[in-house]
Amino acid sequence: MRTREEPQVDTPRPGWLGPWLKGYPPLHAPVPLQAVARQGWRLQDLPTPVAVLRERALAHNIAWMQAFAHARGVQLAPHGKTTMSPQLLRRQLAAGAWGLTFANVHQLRVGLAAGTRRALIANQLLARAELAQLLASRRQHPGLEIAFFVDSLAQLDLLATHWRDLQAEQDGEPRLDVLIELGDRRCGVRDHDSALQLARALRVHPALRLRGIGFYEGLRATGESAADAELMQAWQQRVQTLLDAIDAEGLLETDAQPLWLSGGGSAIFDLVTPVLAGQGAPRLGLLRSGCYLCHDHAHYGRYQRVMDERLGTPLGQPSLQPALEVWTQVLSCPEPGLALLNAGRRDLSFDQGWPVPVWHLADGLRLGAPAHWRVDGLNDQHAYLRWDPAAGCGPQVGERVALGPSHPCTTFDKWSWMAVLDEGDRVVDAITTDFG
């Protein structure tokens, strides 16, 4: 029975959840997001497929990562593109994050709405519309501190042209802060001389002011401690060489102190933080890790096990815990050793490996998935769960199976909402996402 506060039609409405969303109870009336916990739902009440987050793991990861950054003498600027969830971004900020990182100005709007007033755009901006939007955001939010990446003189020339077209200098707009990106495999300056040339050009640029240096090490991370330590030693030398040259020529303006130095994905961030903290001139080390929030069951889980060895984390007490699951149901067991689940590429990430079976419900009990179960393929709406019949039993038709994604980023963008569960599988909260 509908209450007076509920909408009269089951159509999307801002701030509400309803049957238009996959994973929402289809016969339940729409409810305001903040009222989800009062519905008394349990995991079994949600239709499959459904993406859920574990509150205990979320809270642990947020607190652990904030404490880690503090202990290492750096600030946390988590990458918002991982979840694009206003509720989760607010939790990260409330826990003490310095600010947020985004990939573009479109994503930045979500961070501003969530309350951040410090941000990095860890990417190159080129278009006139992007520059105009950035200026508008700064006017709308006085005191907003923001910087984006540059890596070429061609980019600087384009932005100078746009600055003139927008008449920003005549309007008295202060210059925009940028970080020179040092790159490897992806965007970013490839050699020292080109980076120093950029720093010199920025000293006299009409629209841009040098604020610091950014880099991303993750594309060469291996998960082997010796190789990854050597990788970060090379980054340390490269960064310090450029910092020394910038300092020697006085290319960083006095009012741009401290220098911002940003790096870090979610794979080897313990080896990145010594580069960010560094020694010498005042600097603000900004760690951009994003996937720590919900971690994962495979890709980052492998890196974490090696990292925990470096950190001396006691066995059985992982530094980060998987928080994201996608629950499915067995549609068919058409042959021995094969079960077809009702979730696929529309529901789960697959860019860094197949999802991992982690739980199943049997006779109303949540049990760990047997080690010999594996997913070895996804279609749009199906997952192929296989096992060796000689090694044990598989799931039955109608049984529920939870899959743990490998690389959470590209699972979040497949869901407009996610239920948050306690350890008793009760729905205690919900989050939304805004990927546009």
Tab-separated table of N, CA, C and O in Angstrom, residues 86 89-90 93 100 109-118:
chain	number	residue	atom	x	y	z
A	86	PRO	N	27.879	9.347	-5.074
A	86	PRO	CA	27.903	10.485	-4.145
A	86	PRO	C	28.006	10.049	-2.691
A	86	PRO	O	28.723	10.673	-1.898
A	89	LEU	N	31.621	8.799	-2.019
A	89	LEU	CA	32.564	9.914	-2.049
A	89	LEU	C	32.465	10.729	-0.765
A	89	LEU	O	33.480	11.147	-0.198
A	90	ARG	N	31.241	10.953	-0.291
A	90	ARG	CA	31.077	11.702	0.961
A	90	ARG	C	31.711	10.953	2.134
A	90	ARG	O	32.307	11.571	3.025
A	93	LEU	N	35.465	11.514	2.018
A	93	LEU	CA	35.804	12.866	2.471
A	93	LEU	C	35.629	12.996	3.984
A	93	LEU	O	36.466	13.573	4.675
A	100	LEU	N	39.409	14.764	-3.941
A	100	LEU	CA	39.061	13.668	-4.832
A	100	LEU	C	39.746	13.836	-6.178
A	100	LEU	O	40.077	14.950	-6.587
A	109	ARG	N	31.785	17.153	-11.598
A	109	ARG	CA	30.522	17.707	-11.088
A	109	ARG	C	29.964	16.844	-9.960
A	109	ARG	O	29.352	17.356	-9.021
A	110	VAL	N	30.166	15.519	-10.038
A	110	VAL	CA	29.680	14.626	-8.986
A	110	VAL	C	30.456	14.873	-7.697
A	110	VAL	O	29.893	14.896	-6.604
A	111	GLY	N	31.772	15.076	-7.822
A	111	GLY	CA	32.570	15.362	-6.646
A	111	GLY	C	32.213	16.679	-5.996
A	111	GLY	O	32.154	16.785	-4.768
A	112	LEU	N	31.952	17.690	-6.801
A	112	LEU	CA	31.566	18.991	-6.250
A	112	LEU	C	30.231	18.883	-5.521
A	112	LEU	O	30.043	19.451	-4.440
A	113	ALA	N	29.295	18.134	-6.108
A	113	ALA	CA	27.998	17.943	-5.451
A	113	ALA	C	28.148	17.165	-4.154
A	113	ALA	O	27.351	17.337	-3.221
A	114	ALA	N	29.169	16.294	-4.088
A	114	ALA	CA	29.410	15.518	-2.869
A	114	ALA	C	30.125	16.332	-1.797
A	114	ALA	O	30.275	15.868	-0.671
A	115	GLY	N	30.601	17.528	-2.167
A	115	GLY	CA	31.179	18.417	-1.173
A	115	GLY	C	32.664	18.655	-1.249
A	115	GLY	O	33.205	19.409	-0.447
A	116	THR	N	33.371	18.048	-2.209
A	116	THR	CA	34.807	18.293	-2.263
A	116	THR	C	35.088	19.705	-2.749
A	116	THR	O	34.380	20.230	-3.622
A	117	ARG	N	36.119	20.311	-2.203
A	117	ARG	CA	36.577	21.621	-2.666
A	117	ARG	C	38.059	21.566	-3.012
A	117	ARG	O	38.701	22.595	-3.183
A	118	ARG	N	38.564	20.339	-3.144
A	118	ARG	CA	39.913	20.110	-3.658
A	118	ARG	C	39.824	18.943	-4.626
A	118	ARG	O	39.212	17.925	-4.308
